[in-house]
XYZ file of C-alpha atoms in Angstrom:
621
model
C 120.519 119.556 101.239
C 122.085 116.022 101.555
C 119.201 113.072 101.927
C 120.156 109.912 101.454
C 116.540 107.903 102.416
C 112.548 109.236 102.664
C 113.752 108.344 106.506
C 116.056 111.570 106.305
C 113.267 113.420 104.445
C 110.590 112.935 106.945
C 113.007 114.712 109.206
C 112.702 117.882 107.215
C 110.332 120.485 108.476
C 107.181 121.383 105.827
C 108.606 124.552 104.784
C 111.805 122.736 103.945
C 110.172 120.738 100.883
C 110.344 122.943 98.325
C 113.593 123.440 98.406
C 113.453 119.342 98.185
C 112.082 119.714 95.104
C 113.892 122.196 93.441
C 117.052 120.490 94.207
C 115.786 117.060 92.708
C 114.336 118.649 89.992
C 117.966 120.143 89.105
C 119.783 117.246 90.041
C 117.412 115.487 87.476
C 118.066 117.799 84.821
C 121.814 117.780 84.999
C 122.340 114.372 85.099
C 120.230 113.579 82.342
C 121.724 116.252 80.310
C 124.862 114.328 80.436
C 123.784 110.712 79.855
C 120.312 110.795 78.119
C 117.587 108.989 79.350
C 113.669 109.632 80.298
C 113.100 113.461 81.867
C 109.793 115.116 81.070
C 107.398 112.176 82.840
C 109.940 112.736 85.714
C 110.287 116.381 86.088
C 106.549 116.057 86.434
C 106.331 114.392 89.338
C 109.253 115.838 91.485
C 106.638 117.231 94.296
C 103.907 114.098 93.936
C 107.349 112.032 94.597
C 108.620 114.029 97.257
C 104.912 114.294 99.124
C 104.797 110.387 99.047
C 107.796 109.769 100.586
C 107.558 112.990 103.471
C 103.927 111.776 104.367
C 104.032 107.970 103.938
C 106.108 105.623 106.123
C 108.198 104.049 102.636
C 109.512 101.115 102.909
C 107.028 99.935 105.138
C 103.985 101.646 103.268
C 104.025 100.381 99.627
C 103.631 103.034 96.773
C 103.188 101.331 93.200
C 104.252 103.499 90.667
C 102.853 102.435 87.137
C 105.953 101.530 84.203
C 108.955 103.821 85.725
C 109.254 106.493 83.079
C 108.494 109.332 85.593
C 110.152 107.600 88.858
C 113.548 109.064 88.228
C 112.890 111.622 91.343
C 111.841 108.420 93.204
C 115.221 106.762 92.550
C 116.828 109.879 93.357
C 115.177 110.228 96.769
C 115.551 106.551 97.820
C 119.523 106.042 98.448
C 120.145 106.548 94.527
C 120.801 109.787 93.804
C 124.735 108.559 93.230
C 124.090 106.258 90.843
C 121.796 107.707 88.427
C 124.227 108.917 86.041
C 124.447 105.054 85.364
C 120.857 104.305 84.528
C 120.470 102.029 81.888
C 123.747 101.232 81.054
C 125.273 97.898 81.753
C 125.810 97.236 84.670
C 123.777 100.427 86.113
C 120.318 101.146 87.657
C 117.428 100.222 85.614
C 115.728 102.475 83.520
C 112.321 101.506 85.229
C 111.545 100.199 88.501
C 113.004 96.863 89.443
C 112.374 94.915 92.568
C 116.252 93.640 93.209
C 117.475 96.981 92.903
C 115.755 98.370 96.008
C 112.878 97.848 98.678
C 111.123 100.995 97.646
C 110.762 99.555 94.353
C 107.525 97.317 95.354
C 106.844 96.433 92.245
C 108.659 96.033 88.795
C 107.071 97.276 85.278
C 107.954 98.212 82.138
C 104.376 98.227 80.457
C 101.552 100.513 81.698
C 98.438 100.215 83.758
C 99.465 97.335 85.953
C 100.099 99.582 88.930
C 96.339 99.565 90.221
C 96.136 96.038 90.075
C 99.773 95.099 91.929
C 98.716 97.293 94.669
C 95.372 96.080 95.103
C 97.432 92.452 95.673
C 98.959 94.173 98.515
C 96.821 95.748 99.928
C 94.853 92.413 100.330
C 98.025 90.871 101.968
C 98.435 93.852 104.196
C 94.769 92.940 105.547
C 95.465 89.129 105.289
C 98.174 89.159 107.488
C 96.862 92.292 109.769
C 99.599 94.523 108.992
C 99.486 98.187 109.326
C 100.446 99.294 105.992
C 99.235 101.889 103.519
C 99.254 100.928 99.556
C 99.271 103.748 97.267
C 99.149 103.186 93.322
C 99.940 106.178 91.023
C 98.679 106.004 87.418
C 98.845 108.518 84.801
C 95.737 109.882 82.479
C 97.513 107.847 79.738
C 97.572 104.850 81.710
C 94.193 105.305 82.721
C 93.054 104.096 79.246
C 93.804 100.468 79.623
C 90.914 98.073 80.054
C 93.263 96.525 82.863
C 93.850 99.612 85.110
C 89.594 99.670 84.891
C 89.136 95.727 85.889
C 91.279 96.653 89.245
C 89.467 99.824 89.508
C 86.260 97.654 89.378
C 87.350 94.912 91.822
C 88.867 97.669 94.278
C 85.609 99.236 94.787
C 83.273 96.438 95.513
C 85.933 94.373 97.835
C 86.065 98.083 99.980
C 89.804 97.563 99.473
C 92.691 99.933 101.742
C 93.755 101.513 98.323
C 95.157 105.123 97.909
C 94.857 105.434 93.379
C 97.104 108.546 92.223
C 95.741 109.542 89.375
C 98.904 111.628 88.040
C 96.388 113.908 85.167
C 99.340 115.468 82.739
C 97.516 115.305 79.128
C 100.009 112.635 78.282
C 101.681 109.284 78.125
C 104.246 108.871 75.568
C 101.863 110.290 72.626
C 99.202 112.973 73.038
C 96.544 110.923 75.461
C 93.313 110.279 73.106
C 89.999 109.049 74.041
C 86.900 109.764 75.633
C 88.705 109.637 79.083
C 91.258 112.062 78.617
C 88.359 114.471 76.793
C 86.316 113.717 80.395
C 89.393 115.087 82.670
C 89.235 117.727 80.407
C 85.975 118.990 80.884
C 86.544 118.042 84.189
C 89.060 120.644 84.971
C 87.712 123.764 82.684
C 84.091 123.046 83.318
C 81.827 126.067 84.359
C 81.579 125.275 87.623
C 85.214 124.819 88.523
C 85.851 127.498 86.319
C 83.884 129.649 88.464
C 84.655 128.517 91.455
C 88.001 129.739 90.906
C 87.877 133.039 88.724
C 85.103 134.593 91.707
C 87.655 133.772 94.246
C 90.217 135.241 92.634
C 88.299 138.371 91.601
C 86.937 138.630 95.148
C 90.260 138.534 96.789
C 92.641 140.422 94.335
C 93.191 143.024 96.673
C 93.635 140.624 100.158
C 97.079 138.742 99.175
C 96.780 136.469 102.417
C 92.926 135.940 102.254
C 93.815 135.377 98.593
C 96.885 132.837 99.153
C 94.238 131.005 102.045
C 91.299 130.949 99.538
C 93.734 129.821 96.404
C 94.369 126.271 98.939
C 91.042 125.904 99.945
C 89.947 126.137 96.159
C 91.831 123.178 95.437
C 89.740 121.145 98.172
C 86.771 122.658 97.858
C 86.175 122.019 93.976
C 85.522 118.383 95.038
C 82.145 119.260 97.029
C 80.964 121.608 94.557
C 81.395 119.510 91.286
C 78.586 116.515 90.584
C 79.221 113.249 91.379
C 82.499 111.668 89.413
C 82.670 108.501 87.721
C 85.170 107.400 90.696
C 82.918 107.804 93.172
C 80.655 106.440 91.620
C 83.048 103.219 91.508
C 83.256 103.013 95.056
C 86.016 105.386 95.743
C 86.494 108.120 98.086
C 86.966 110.948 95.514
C 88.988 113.797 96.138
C 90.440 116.829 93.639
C 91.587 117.775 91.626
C 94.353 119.601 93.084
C 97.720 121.411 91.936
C 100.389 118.094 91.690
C 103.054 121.055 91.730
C 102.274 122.829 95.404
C 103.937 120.676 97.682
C 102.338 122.321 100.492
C 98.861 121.447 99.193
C 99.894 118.072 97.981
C 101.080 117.263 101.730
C 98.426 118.202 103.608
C 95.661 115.986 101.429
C 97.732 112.911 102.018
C 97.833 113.243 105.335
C 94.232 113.832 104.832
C 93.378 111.001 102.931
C 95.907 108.745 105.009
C 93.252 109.347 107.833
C 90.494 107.484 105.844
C 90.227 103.919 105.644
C 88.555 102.044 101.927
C 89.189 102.956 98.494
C 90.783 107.077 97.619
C 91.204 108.342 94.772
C 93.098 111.551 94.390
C 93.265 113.388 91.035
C 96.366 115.710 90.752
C 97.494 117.683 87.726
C 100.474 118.299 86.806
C 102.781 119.375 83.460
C 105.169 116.884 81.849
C 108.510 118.599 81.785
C 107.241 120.814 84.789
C 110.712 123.342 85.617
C 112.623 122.877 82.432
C 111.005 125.166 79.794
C 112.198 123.311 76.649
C 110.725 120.135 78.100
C 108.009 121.862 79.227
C 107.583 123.031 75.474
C 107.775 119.454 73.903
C 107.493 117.006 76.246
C 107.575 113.860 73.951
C 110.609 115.225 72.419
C 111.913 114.964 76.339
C 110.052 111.826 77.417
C 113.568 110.153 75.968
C 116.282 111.823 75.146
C 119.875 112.507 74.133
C 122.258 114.089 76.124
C 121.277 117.851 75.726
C 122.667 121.392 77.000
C 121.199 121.909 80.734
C 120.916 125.619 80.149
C 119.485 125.989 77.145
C 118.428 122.321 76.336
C 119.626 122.353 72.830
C 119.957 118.444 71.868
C 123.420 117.205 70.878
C 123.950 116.376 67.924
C 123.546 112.851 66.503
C 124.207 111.387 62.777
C 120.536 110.427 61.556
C 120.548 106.965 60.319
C 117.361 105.583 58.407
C 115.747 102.648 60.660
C 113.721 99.996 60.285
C 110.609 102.174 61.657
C 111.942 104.694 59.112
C 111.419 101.803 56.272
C 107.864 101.058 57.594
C 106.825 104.275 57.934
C 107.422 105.364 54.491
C 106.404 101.856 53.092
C 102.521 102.700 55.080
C 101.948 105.772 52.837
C 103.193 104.856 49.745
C 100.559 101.455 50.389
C 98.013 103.545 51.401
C 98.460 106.210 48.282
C 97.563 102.900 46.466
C 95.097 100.908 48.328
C 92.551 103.220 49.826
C 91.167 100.155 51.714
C 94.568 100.876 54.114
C 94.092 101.997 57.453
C 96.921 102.264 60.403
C 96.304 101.271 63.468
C 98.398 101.826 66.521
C 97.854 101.479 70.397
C 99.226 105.022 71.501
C 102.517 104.719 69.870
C 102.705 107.015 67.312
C 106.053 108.445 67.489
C 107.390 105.068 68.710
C 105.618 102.760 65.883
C 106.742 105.378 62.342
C 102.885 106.286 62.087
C 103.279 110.618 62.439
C 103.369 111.197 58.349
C 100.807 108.777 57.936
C 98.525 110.424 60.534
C 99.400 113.358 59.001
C 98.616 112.732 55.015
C 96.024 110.679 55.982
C 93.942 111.556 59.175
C 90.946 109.744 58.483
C 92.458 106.462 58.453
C 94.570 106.674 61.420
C 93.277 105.433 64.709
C 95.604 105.771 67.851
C 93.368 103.540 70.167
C 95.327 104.852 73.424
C 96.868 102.029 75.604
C 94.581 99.367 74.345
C 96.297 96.508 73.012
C 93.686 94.141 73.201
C 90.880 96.535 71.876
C 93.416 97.228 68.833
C 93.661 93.441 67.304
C 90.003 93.346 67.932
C 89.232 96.727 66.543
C 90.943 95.792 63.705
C 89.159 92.358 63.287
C 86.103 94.097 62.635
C 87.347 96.629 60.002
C 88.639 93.282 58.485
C 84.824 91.462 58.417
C 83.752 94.685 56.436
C 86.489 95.120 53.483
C 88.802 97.046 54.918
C 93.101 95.989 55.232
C 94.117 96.740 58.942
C 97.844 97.140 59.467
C 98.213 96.983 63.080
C 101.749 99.005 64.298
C 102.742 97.596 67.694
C 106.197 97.027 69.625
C 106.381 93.030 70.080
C 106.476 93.393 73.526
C 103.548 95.364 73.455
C 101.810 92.400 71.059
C 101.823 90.074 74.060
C 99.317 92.169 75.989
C 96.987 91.138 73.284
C 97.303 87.412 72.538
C 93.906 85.566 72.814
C 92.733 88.534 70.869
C 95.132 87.675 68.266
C 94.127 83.994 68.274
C 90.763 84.068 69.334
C 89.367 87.266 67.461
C 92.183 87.584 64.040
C 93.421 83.580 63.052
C 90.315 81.652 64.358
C 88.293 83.963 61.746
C 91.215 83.447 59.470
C 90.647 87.614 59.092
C 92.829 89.878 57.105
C 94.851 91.498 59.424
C 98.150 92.411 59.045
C 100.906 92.773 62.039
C 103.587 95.607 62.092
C 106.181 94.682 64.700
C 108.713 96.850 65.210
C 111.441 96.392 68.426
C 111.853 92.981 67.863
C 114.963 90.953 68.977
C 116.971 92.754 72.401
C 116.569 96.680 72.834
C 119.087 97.827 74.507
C 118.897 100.204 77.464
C 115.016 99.878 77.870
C 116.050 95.678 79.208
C 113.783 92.927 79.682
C 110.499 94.578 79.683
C 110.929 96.028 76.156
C 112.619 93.036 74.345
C 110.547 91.593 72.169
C 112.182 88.145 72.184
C 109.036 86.081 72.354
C 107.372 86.654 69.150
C 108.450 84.028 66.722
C 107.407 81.589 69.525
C 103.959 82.642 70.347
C 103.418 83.588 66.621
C 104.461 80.556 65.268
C 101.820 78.441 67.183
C 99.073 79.990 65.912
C 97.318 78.543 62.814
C 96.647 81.025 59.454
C 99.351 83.045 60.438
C 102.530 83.842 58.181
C 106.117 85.091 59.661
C 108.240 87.187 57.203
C 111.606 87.899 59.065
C 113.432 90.624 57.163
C 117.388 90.928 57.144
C 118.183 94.235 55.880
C 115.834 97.850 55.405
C 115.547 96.893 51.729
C 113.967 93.139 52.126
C 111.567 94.435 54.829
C 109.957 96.996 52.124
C 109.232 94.062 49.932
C 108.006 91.924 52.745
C 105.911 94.971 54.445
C 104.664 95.198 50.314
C 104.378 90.949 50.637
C 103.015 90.955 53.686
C 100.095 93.485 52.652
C 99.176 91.543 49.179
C 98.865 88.643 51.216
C 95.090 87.588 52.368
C 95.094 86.503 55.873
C 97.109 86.868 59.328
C 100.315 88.152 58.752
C 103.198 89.298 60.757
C 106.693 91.507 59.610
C 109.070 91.483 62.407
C 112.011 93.993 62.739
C 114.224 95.814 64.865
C 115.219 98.546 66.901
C 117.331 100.973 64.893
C 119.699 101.026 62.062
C 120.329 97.934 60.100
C 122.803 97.384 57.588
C 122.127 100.418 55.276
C 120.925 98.584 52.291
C 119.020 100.617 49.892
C 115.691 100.006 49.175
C 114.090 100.549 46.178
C 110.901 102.802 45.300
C 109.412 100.414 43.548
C 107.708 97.278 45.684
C 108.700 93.508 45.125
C 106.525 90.767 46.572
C 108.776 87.782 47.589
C 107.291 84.203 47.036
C 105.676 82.978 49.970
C 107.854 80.440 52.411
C 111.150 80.207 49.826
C 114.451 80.964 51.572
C 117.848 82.431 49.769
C 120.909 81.255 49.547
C 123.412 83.510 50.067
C 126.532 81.494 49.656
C 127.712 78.557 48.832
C 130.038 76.266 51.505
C 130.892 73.073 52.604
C 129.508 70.664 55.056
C 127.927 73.259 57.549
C 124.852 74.831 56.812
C 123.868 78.450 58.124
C 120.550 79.288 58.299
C 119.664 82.865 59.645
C 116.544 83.994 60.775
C 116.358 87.449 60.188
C 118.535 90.630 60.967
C 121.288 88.528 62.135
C 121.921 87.541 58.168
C 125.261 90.425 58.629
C 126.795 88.551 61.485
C 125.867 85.425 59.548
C 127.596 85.897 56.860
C 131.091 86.718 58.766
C 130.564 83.791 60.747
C 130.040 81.917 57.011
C 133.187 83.721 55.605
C 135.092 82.085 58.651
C 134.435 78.520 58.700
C 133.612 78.282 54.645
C 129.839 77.389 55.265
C 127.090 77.351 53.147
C 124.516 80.592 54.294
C 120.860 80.973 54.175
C 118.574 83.827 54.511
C 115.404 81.700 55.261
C 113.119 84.979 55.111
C 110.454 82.903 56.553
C 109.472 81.585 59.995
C 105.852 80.123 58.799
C 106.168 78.487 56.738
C 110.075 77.687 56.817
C 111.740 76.321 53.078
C 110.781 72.823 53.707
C 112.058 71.766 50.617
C 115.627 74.085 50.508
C 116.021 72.409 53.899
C 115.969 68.851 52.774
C 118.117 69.609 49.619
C 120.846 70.596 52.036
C 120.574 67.701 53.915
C 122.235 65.827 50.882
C 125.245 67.601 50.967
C 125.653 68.868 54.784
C 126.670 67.068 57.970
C 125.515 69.676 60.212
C 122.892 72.576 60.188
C 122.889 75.738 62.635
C 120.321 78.373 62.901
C 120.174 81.561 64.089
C 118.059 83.852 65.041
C 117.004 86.740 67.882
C 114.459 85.141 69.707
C 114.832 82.928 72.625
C 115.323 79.376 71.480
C 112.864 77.818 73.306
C 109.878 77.440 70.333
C 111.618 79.814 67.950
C 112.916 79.381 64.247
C 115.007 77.168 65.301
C 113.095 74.846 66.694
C 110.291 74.910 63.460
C 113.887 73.069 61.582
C 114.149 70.941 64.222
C 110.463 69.909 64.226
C 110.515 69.495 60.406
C 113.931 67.361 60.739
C 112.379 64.834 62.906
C 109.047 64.343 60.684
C 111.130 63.732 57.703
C 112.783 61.743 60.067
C 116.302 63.880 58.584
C 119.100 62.894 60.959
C 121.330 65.839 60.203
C 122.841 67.558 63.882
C 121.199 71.048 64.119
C 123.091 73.454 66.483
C 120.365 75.850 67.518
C 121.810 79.579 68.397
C 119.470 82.676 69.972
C 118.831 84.283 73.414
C 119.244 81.955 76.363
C 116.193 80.869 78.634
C 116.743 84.113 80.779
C 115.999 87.773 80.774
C 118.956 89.478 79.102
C 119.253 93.319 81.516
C 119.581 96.251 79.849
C 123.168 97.716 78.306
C 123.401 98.517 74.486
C 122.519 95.859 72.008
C 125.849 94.838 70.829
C 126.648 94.332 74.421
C 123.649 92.474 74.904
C 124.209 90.335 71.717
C 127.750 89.501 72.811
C 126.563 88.736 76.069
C 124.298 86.130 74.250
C 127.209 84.680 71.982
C 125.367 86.330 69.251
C 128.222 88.468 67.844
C 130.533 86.539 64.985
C 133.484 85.213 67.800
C 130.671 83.876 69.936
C 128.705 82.469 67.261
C 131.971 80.346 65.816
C 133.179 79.520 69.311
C 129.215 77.940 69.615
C 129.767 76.169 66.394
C 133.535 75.012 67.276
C 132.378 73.688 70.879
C 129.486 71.722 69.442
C 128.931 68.072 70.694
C 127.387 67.237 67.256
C 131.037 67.355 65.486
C 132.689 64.062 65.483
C 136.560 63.242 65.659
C 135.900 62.656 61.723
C 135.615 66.156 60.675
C 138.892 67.009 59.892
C 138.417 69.344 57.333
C 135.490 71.419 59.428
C 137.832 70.855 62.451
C 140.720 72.685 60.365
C 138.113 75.412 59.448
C 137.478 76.193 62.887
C 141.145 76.184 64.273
């Protein structure tokens, strides 16, 4: 069946739809298969997707999904389906939703629990401007955790808002959901009464298949009348469920049901991540992302394992904690993602997985820090952002002992601008009692994870996605003395200095042009004084570093050049004052003149060099 817009769907006749959705759902699998890329969260909401799109009038109506991991069969459905074997690649669609790259995506997000809130916004223009427009907002159990999602939930009920919430109930986000939510849905759906609802029915009518088949659909709408009053309803909404997200027939009908009712709805479905693909099915965070795998049997291709920087961190956290039992690990539903599954694993009683609560984690961990205990807090540094006055307000103002994991730092590759965390030495640097250690290989961020730890205060370790340079670390813990940089090697007249895991590219560039390189370790406090003992013997000072320049390292050199009143030219080099979309990082970097050839032509095309410099000039050439 060719369908090339929900307009072409909506011409299909209801008995058509399954077929809909088996063909997506294949479609999904094989391309995926062959590029890698996100498929359980997906496969799970093939019917929810198609049922959206078949009842709703999309573009027109607005539906909000929340990030974009499971809106593959929404791409696929909305004039995409060609393209998807490009998805986040250069140049290709975006891995999550993304308002330039189509009308049906209404709203663009790469972190979770926004989607409640975004459509609430439109649904308040829709009424503004006396449109006729439905606003729909699906969430997932996961999601559902955030204090943000419950704010909009809040505001949507008292205003009486035109809202249809989604609440897409699959056990799961990225990790295993925790909290006392997800244990509510639970005992929602296998509670006696629901339980009973629907083993009498199907006792009753064993031996009448179509009184059986008609009393199996009314089940799933009658379990809403029979159960006590839900916490949604209670919130102002319209409650209604839950019902099978997998029977399209079902899933149809209620729409249209609830499309008739004006207010707040709320609709809980549940489905199975990996629903129609048994090995995803299986293990669904080993298919949230994945590698190309074999489509019939979903064995995994092959990849070389290479030891990352979460790889160094993880290790690093139990080896600490076998020696400090005042260690605990902290980590806002990124458990997999962060490096903490040994350490949940060896030690379960000091491993917290607060669910997708970034602001209740730095605060969570501000208390454990009041009452003796050492907090390491493992969080993306895009994810850190969600949680800044807590860091400020609750952590340095208390000057508390808390100390900051933060792994995907610098650009990420095919997850784009939502997931780079390229903001971190700015906002970080700002803050008062707060240290920076940037690391520039897997063995110096061991001994600054170990510094980091011995230190008493705010502190923050910053590293990358993936692989670095190999370098071996050793078993045995070093701690590096606070604020001193390294020099690496010795040059003339130009002075390198490199801000973390950039110290490789660095160095080629330093090869090049005969310049002196620096490993400045720190970002808080920077080497004042190995800064002003190359100003004796340099005419001109780059740094580098993969953060946006705007507030970064290099501007803490610059800052410390003009209160020393130090008149030596500083060429600052990192990411541009723009969003850098997704393709792999070395295309990214390149893209950013962050490779070696872009990094000399920088240096080469600089305004600071004078006529004068022959020999530099001669270097460069």
């Amino acid at each position: 069946m060719t369908l090339d817009s929900p307009a072409d769907l909506r011409q299909c006749e209801p008995e058509q739809l399954q077929q809909v959705c088996d063909e997506t759902r294949q479609f999904l699998i094989d391309t995926v298969a062959k590029i890698g890329g996100h498929l359980a969260a997906g496969l799970g909401t093939v019917e929810l997707t198609t049922a959206l799109h078949y009842v709703f009038n999309t573009p027109n109506d607005r539906i909000v999904w929340d990030i974009g991991h499971q809106a593959y069969p929404h791409k696929i459905l909305t004039g995409r389906r060609d393209q998807l074997h490009t998805i986040r690649q250069a140049e290709g669609l975006s891995g999550f939703l993304k308002r330039s790259e189509s009308e049906y995506d209404t709203f663009g997000a790469g972190h979770s629990s926004t989607s409640i809130s975004a459509a609430l916004g439109m649904a308040v223009a829709a009424a503004q401007q006396e449109l006729e427009r439905d606003v729909v907002a699906v969430i997932g159990d996961g999601a559902l955790t955030a204090g943000m999602a419950f704010e909009a939930l809040n505001n949507a009920g008292d205003m009486d808002a035109n809202i249809l919430v989604i609440l897409n109930d699959n056990d799961m986000s990225i990790s295993p959901n925790v909290g006392a939510l997800k244990n509510y849905l639970t005992r929602l759906m296998t509670g006696p009464t629901v339980t009973s609802v629907r083993k009498g029915t199907k006792k009753a009518l064993e031996a009448v298949p179509p009184v059986r088949d008609y009393a199996r659909r009314w089940e799933e709408h009658i379990k809403g009348m029979v159960l006590p009053s839900t916490f949604f309803e209670e919130m102002g909404f319209y409650y209604a469920g839950p019902i099978d997200g997998h029977d399209i027939e079902t899933l149809v009908k209620t729409l249209q049901n609830l499309k008739e009712i004006d207010g707040p709805r709320f609709l809980h479905i549940v489905t199975k991540k990996g629903k129609g693909f048994e090995p995803a099915e299986g293990a669904p965070i080993t298919y949230h992302g994945v590698a190309p795998f074999d489509p019939t049997t979903g064995v995994i291709g092959k990849k070389v394992k290479v030891r990352t920087y979460t790889d160094v961190f993880s290790d690093w956290l139990c080896d600490m904690a076998a020696q400090d039992d005042r260690l605990v690990g902290i980590t806002p539903a990124m458990r997999e993602g962060s490096g903490l599954v040994r350490f949940s694993e060896e030690y379960p009683k000091r491993y917290f997985d607060v669910a997708i609560a970034e602001q209740h984690a730095l605060t969570f961990a501000a208390g454990m820090a009041c009452d003796g205990l050492k907090p390491v807090v493992a969080i993306y540094s895009t994810f850190l952002q969600r949680a800044y006055d807590q860091l400020i307000h609750d952590v340095s103002v208390q000057d508390l002992d808390v100390m900051l994991a933060i792994d995907r730092a610098g650009l990420v590759g095919a997850d784009g601008a939502t997931h780079a965390g390229v903001f971190d030495y700015s906002f970080l640097r700002c803050i008062p009692n707060t240290v920076i250690y940037a690391p520039s290989d897997e063995a110096e961020c061991r001994n600054m994870l170990y510094s980091a730890y011995q230190y008493k205060g705010l502190t923050a370790v910053r590293y990358p996605r993936g692989a670095g340079t190999g370098a071996t670390e050793q078993t045995s813990m070093t701690e590096i003395e606070l604020g001193k940089g390294q020099i690496i090697r010795q040059g003339a007249q130009v002075a390198i200095l490199s801000f973390g895991t950039l110290l490789a590219t660095a160095r080629e560039v330093a090869d090049t042009l005969n310049a002196t390189l620096i490993n400045m370790r720190f970002v808080k406090p920077i080497d004042a004084e190995l800064i002003c003992q190359l100003a004796q013997d340099h005419s001109f000072f780059v740094t580098l570093e993969e953060n946006v320049i705007a507030g970064g390292a290099g501007s803490a050199v610059n800052e410390f050049l003009a209160h020393k009143e130090i008149t030596t030219p500083c060429l600052n080099l990192g990411l541009p004052d723009q969003y850098v979309e997704h393709a792999s990082q070395e295309q990214q970097l390149a893209e950013c003149g962050l490779d070696a050839p872009g990094i000399v032509a920088s240096i080469s095309n600089s305004s600071h060099f004078s006529s004068t410099d022959q020999p530099l000039k001669k270097a460069l050439i």
